[in-house]
Amino acid sequence: MTEQLLNISHQPFDYQYLKGLLSGYRYPRNKISTLLGRGEIISLKSGLYVLSERYGRELVPGIVANLLYGPSYVSLDHALASYGLIPELAFQVTSVTTGRKKIFETAVGTFSYQHLKPAYYSLGYQLRQSGDSSYLTATPEKALCDKLYLAPRLEDAAALEAYLFEDLRIDPGRLRELDRKLISRLAALAGKRNLKLFKELTR
């Protein structure tokens, strides 16, 4: 192991941080290339790295997702699963952004990003703490609304219920726990039929 890497307390870390950590070397850039070649550090994208598993440091997918591409917050299936709203585990880390759709296939997993219009995007996410770090994630209401925002157009209440309770397999009782005022505000901002139907369902 490289001694300087043992001092890294947060992940991911960027090129400037790593270069400063290796400032005792005559050519830090060359040392970084060596570390990559040995597999001691892993590149997620240009200028963003994590330690290899041999260093035994925790890697929080939500933090990686926020740093890979922004502005963004974790939402959709990954957030819904984390809140127990859908029964399936989400192996892909799903996020939303005001930028273009993106997907990153990395050594630590797949990270995907879907586009939302800025006015709607700006409401309904929060900071989730993980140790000494934090990342942005949707509230339960926003994660479900984001899923409906991006879903194909649903024609009526029956189609909405089939999508929620049969396709997503959400427990109907969980909907009563959601913030109806927030859902109403999100439906107004989205201007999408799916969210208008959802607002009526949760009224």
mmCIF file of C-alpha atoms in Angstrom:
data_model
loop_
_atom_site.group_PDB
_atom_site.id
_atom_site.type_symbol
_atom_site.label_atom_id
_atom_site.label_comp_id
_atom_site.label_asym_id
_atom_site.label_seq_id
_atom_site.Cartn_x
_atom_site.Cartn_y
_atom_site.Cartn_z
ATOM 1 C CA MET A 1 0.000 0.000 0.000
ATOM 2 C CA THR A 2 1.035 3.594 -0.577
ATOM 3 C CA GLU A 3 1.357 5.317 2.803
ATOM 4 C CA GLN A 4 -0.107 8.648 1.655
ATOM 5 C CA LEU A 5 -3.331 6.974 0.561
ATOM 6 C CA LEU A 6 -3.943 5.764 4.106
ATOM 7 C CA ASN A 7 -4.570 9.425 5.046
ATOM 8 C CA ILE A 8 -7.561 9.712 2.711
ATOM 9 C CA SER A 9 -10.695 9.954 4.851
ATOM 10 C CA HIS A 10 -13.341 10.709 2.215
ATOM 11 C CA GLN A 11 -14.360 9.243 -1.110
ATOM 12 C CA PRO A 12 -14.439 10.045 -3.986
ATOM 13 C CA PHE A 13 -11.535 12.506 -4.184
ATOM 14 C CA ASP A 14 -10.393 14.695 -7.049
ATOM 15 C CA TYR A 15 -7.116 15.177 -8.903
ATOM 16 C CA GLN A 16 -6.101 18.356 -7.069
ATOM 17 C CA TYR A 17 -6.605 16.710 -3.672
ATOM 18 C CA LEU A 18 -4.599 13.666 -4.744
ATOM 19 C CA LYS A 19 -1.849 15.800 -6.248
ATOM 20 C CA GLY A 20 -1.537 17.726 -2.968
ATOM 21 C CA LEU A 21 -1.389 14.480 -1.007
ATOM 22 C CA LEU A 22 1.492 13.310 -3.204
ATOM 23 C CA SER A 23 3.316 16.655 -3.232
ATOM 24 C CA GLY A 24 6.383 15.021 -1.664
ATOM 25 C CA TYR A 25 7.033 13.204 -4.932
ATOM 26 C CA ARG A 26 9.067 14.955 -7.604
ATOM 27 C CA TYR A 27 6.497 14.107 -10.267
ATOM 28 C CA PRO A 28 3.038 13.652 -8.615
ATOM 29 C CA ARG A 29 1.368 13.150 -12.008
ATOM 30 C CA ASN A 30 3.605 10.172 -12.730
ATOM 31 C CA LYS A 31 2.906 8.743 -9.282
ATOM 32 C CA ILE A 32 -0.840 8.999 -9.917
ATOM 33 C CA SER A 33 -0.406 7.070 -13.160
ATOM 34 C CA THR A 34 1.555 4.407 -11.248
ATOM 35 C CA LEU A 35 -1.180 4.127 -8.598
ATOM 36 C CA LEU A 36 -3.802 3.701 -11.313
ATOM 37 C CA GLY A 37 -1.686 1.043 -13.028
ATOM 38 C CA ARG A 38 -1.265 -0.881 -9.776
ATOM 39 C CA GLY A 39 -4.980 -0.697 -9.069
ATOM 40 C CA GLU A 40 -4.459 1.163 -5.774
ATOM 41 C CA ILE A 41 -6.808 3.897 -6.948
ATOM 42 C CA ILE A 42 -9.660 3.629 -9.447
ATOM 43 C CA SER A 43 -10.725 6.328 -11.891
ATOM 44 C CA LEU A 44 -14.481 6.974 -12.022
ATOM 45 C CA LYS A 45 -14.059 9.653 -14.667
ATOM 46 C CA SER A 46 -11.312 12.096 -15.593
ATOM 47 C CA GLY A 47 -10.051 13.690 -12.380
ATOM 48 C CA LEU A 48 -12.265 11.730 -9.940
ATOM 49 C CA TYR A 49 -11.015 8.689 -8.050
ATOM 50 C CA VAL A 50 -11.745 6.182 -5.291
ATOM 51 C CA LEU A 51 -9.466 3.866 -3.338
ATOM 52 C CA SER A 52 -9.354 0.200 -4.225
ATOM 53 C CA GLU A 53 -11.102 -2.273 -1.928
ATOM 54 C CA ARG A 54 -7.784 -3.274 -0.362
ATOM 55 C CA TYR A 55 -7.859 -0.022 1.653
ATOM 56 C CA GLY A 56 -11.146 -1.044 3.288
ATOM 57 C CA ARG A 57 -12.809 2.367 3.065
ATOM 58 C CA GLU A 58 -16.580 2.737 2.839
ATOM 59 C CA LEU A 59 -17.952 3.977 -0.457
ATOM 60 C CA VAL A 60 -21.409 5.588 -0.331
ATOM 61 C CA PRO A 61 -23.148 5.328 -3.746
ATOM 62 C CA GLY A 62 -25.149 8.535 -3.207
ATOM 63 C CA ILE A 63 -22.000 10.600 -2.670
ATOM 64 C CA VAL A 64 -20.431 9.115 -5.792
ATOM 65 C CA ALA A 65 -23.593 9.873 -7.788
ATOM 66 C CA ASN A 66 -23.665 13.526 -6.695
ATOM 67 C CA LEU A 67 -19.995 14.044 -7.601
ATOM 68 C CA LEU A 68 -19.995 12.170 -10.897
ATOM 69 C CA TYR A 69 -22.467 14.535 -12.542
ATOM 70 C CA GLY A 70 -24.238 17.642 -11.343
ATOM 71 C CA PRO A 71 -26.348 19.331 -10.455
ATOM 72 C CA SER A 72 -28.099 16.131 -9.476
ATOM 73 C CA TYR A 73 -29.746 14.282 -6.622
ATOM 74 C CA VAL A 74 -30.452 10.581 -6.087
ATOM 75 C CA SER A 75 -34.040 9.670 -6.971
ATOM 76 C CA LEU A 76 -36.237 7.197 -8.859
ATOM 77 C CA ASP A 77 -35.740 3.475 -8.192
ATOM 78 C CA HIS A 78 -32.653 3.821 -5.987
ATOM 79 C CA ALA A 79 -34.350 6.323 -3.675
ATOM 80 C CA LEU A 80 -37.676 4.463 -3.728
ATOM 81 C CA ALA A 81 -35.930 1.248 -2.699
ATOM 82 C CA SER A 82 -33.986 3.012 0.058
ATOM 83 C CA TYR A 83 -37.290 4.243 1.544
ATOM 84 C CA GLY A 84 -38.871 0.808 1.220
ATOM 85 C CA LEU A 85 -41.504 2.097 -1.186
ATOM 86 C CA ILE A 86 -40.697 -0.548 -3.787
ATOM 87 C CA PRO A 87 -39.711 -4.124 -2.882
ATOM 88 C CA GLU A 88 -36.888 -4.603 -5.389
ATOM 89 C CA LEU A 89 -33.305 -3.604 -4.673
ATOM 90 C CA ALA A 90 -32.018 -1.043 -7.175
ATOM 91 C CA PHE A 91 -28.564 -2.147 -8.306
ATOM 92 C CA GLN A 92 -28.164 0.886 -10.582
ATOM 93 C CA VAL A 93 -27.834 4.232 -8.796
ATOM 94 C CA THR A 94 -30.494 6.456 -10.366
ATOM 95 C CA SER A 95 -30.433 10.252 -10.182
ATOM 96 C CA VAL A 96 -32.110 13.243 -11.806
ATOM 97 C CA THR A 97 -30.542 16.416 -13.148
ATOM 98 C CA THR A 98 -31.337 19.643 -14.963
ATOM 99 C CA GLY A 99 -28.623 18.710 -17.458
ATOM 100 C CA ARG A 100 -28.607 16.133 -20.205
ATOM 101 C CA LYS A 101 -29.358 12.461 -19.666
ATOM 102 C CA LYS A 102 -26.175 10.577 -18.827
ATOM 103 C CA ILE A 103 -25.011 7.122 -17.843
ATOM 104 C CA PHE A 104 -21.654 6.221 -16.298
ATOM 105 C CA GLU A 105 -20.421 2.634 -16.294
ATOM 106 C CA THR A 106 -17.722 2.558 -13.608
ATOM 107 C CA ALA A 107 -15.731 -0.040 -11.711
ATOM 108 C CA VAL A 108 -17.925 0.604 -8.669
ATOM 109 C CA GLY A 109 -21.304 0.434 -10.420
ATOM 110 C CA THR A 110 -23.623 2.034 -12.951
ATOM 111 C CA PHE A 111 -24.885 5.571 -12.380
ATOM 112 C CA SER A 112 -27.688 6.977 -14.534
ATOM 113 C CA TYR A 113 -29.177 10.482 -14.745
ATOM 114 C CA GLN A 114 -32.540 11.577 -16.157
ATOM 115 C CA HIS A 115 -33.456 15.142 -17.134
ATOM 116 C CA LEU A 116 -36.082 17.212 -15.293
ATOM 117 C CA LYS A 117 -37.093 20.787 -16.071
ATOM 118 C CA PRO A 118 -35.433 23.237 -13.623
ATOM 119 C CA ALA A 119 -38.569 24.658 -11.964
ATOM 120 C CA TYR A 120 -39.824 21.195 -11.058
ATOM 121 C CA TYR A 121 -36.348 19.858 -10.181
ATOM 122 C CA SER A 122 -35.748 22.541 -7.543
ATOM 123 C CA LEU A 123 -38.313 21.277 -4.996
ATOM 124 C CA GLY A 124 -38.412 18.128 -2.887
ATOM 125 C CA TYR A 125 -34.860 16.990 -2.188
ATOM 126 C CA GLN A 126 -32.782 16.981 0.981
ATOM 127 C CA LEU A 127 -29.353 16.282 2.427
ATOM 128 C CA ARG A 128 -28.841 12.769 3.763
ATOM 129 C CA GLN A 129 -25.971 12.347 6.199
ATOM 130 C CA SER A 130 -23.528 9.460 5.900
ATOM 131 C CA GLY A 131 -20.739 9.593 8.463
ATOM 132 C CA ASP A 132 -18.863 12.859 8.009
ATOM 133 C CA SER A 133 -20.246 13.381 4.503
ATOM 134 C CA SER A 134 -23.648 14.013 2.990
ATOM 135 C CA TYR A 135 -25.379 13.823 -0.365
ATOM 136 C CA LEU A 136 -28.542 15.111 -2.006
ATOM 137 C CA THR A 137 -31.455 12.728 -2.360
ATOM 138 C CA ALA A 138 -35.144 13.031 -3.153
ATOM 139 C CA THR A 139 -37.732 12.957 -0.394
ATOM 140 C CA PRO A 140 -40.037 9.898 -0.642
ATOM 141 C CA GLU A 141 -42.715 12.084 -2.270
ATOM 142 C CA LYS A 142 -40.301 13.544 -4.828
ATOM 143 C CA ALA A 143 -38.771 10.166 -5.703
ATOM 144 C CA LEU A 144 -42.226 8.811 -6.536
ATOM 145 C CA CYS A 145 -43.272 11.978 -8.352
ATOM 146 C CA ASP A 146 -40.046 11.883 -10.376
ATOM 147 C CA LYS A 147 -40.843 8.298 -11.341
ATOM 148 C CA LEU A 148 -44.296 9.364 -12.525
ATOM 149 C CA TYR A 149 -42.893 12.472 -14.249
ATOM 150 C CA LEU A 150 -40.686 10.269 -16.428
ATOM 151 C CA ALA A 151 -43.163 7.422 -16.918
ATOM 152 C CA PRO A 152 -45.277 7.082 -20.101
ATOM 153 C CA ARG A 153 -48.513 9.083 -20.029
ATOM 154 C CA LEU A 154 -51.227 7.371 -17.993
ATOM 155 C CA GLU A 155 -54.747 7.894 -19.268
ATOM 156 C CA ASP A 156 -56.820 7.672 -16.098
ATOM 157 C CA ALA A 157 -56.927 6.803 -12.388
ATOM 158 C CA ALA A 158 -57.227 3.078 -13.127
ATOM 159 C CA ALA A 159 -54.054 3.156 -15.229
ATOM 160 C CA LEU A 160 -52.257 5.068 -12.464
ATOM 161 C CA GLU A 161 -53.288 2.538 -9.823
ATOM 162 C CA ALA A 162 -52.166 -0.346 -12.034
ATOM 163 C CA TYR A 163 -48.798 1.326 -12.515
ATOM 164 C CA LEU A 164 -48.298 2.047 -8.812
ATOM 165 C CA PHE A 165 -49.682 -1.121 -7.257
ATOM 166 C CA GLU A 166 -49.011 -3.748 -9.944
ATOM 167 C CA ASP A 167 -45.967 -2.511 -11.862
ATOM 168 C CA LEU A 168 -44.084 -0.807 -9.004
ATOM 169 C CA ARG A 169 -45.753 -2.970 -6.324
ATOM 170 C CA ILE A 170 -46.145 -0.112 -3.852
ATOM 171 C CA ASP A 171 -48.140 -0.873 -0.712
ATOM 172 C CA PRO A 172 -51.275 1.345 -0.922
ATOM 173 C CA GLY A 173 -50.979 2.019 2.802
ATOM 174 C CA ARG A 174 -47.614 3.722 2.272
ATOM 175 C CA LEU A 175 -49.244 6.427 0.162
ATOM 176 C CA ARG A 176 -51.154 7.657 3.207
ATOM 177 C CA GLU A 177 -47.823 8.419 4.876
ATOM 178 C CA LEU A 178 -46.753 10.847 2.145
ATOM 179 C CA ASP A 179 -46.911 14.653 2.353
ATOM 180 C CA ARG A 180 -49.989 15.554 0.272
ATOM 181 C CA LYS A 181 -49.151 19.270 0.253
ATOM 182 C CA LEU A 182 -45.751 18.582 -1.274
ATOM 183 C CA ILE A 183 -47.309 16.276 -3.878
ATOM 184 C CA SER A 184 -49.797 19.007 -4.764
ATOM 185 C CA ARG A 185 -47.010 21.569 -5.219
ATOM 186 C CA LEU A 186 -44.980 19.161 -7.333
ATOM 187 C CA ALA A 187 -47.986 18.370 -9.535
ATOM 188 C CA ALA A 188 -48.504 22.095 -10.178
ATOM 189 C CA LEU A 189 -44.831 22.606 -11.096
ATOM 190 C CA ALA A 190 -44.629 19.527 -13.300
ATOM 191 C CA GLY A 191 -47.671 20.212 -15.449
ATOM 192 C CA LYS A 192 -47.841 16.483 -16.210
ATOM 193 C CA ARG A 193 -51.031 14.430 -16.387
ATOM 194 C CA ASN A 194 -49.454 11.592 -14.395
ATOM 195 C CA LEU A 195 -48.789 13.886 -11.444
ATOM 196 C CA LYS A 196 -52.246 15.455 -11.637
ATOM 197 C CA LEU A 197 -53.745 11.961 -11.381
ATOM 198 C CA PHE A 198 -51.420 11.177 -8.477
ATOM 199 C CA LYS A 199 -52.461 14.370 -6.694
ATOM 200 C CA GLU A 200 -56.102 13.289 -6.976
ATOM 201 C CA LEU A 201 -55.306 9.801 -5.723
ATOM 202 C CA THR A 202 -53.514 11.059 -2.606
ATOM 203 C CA ARG A 203 -55.989 13.848 -1.812
#
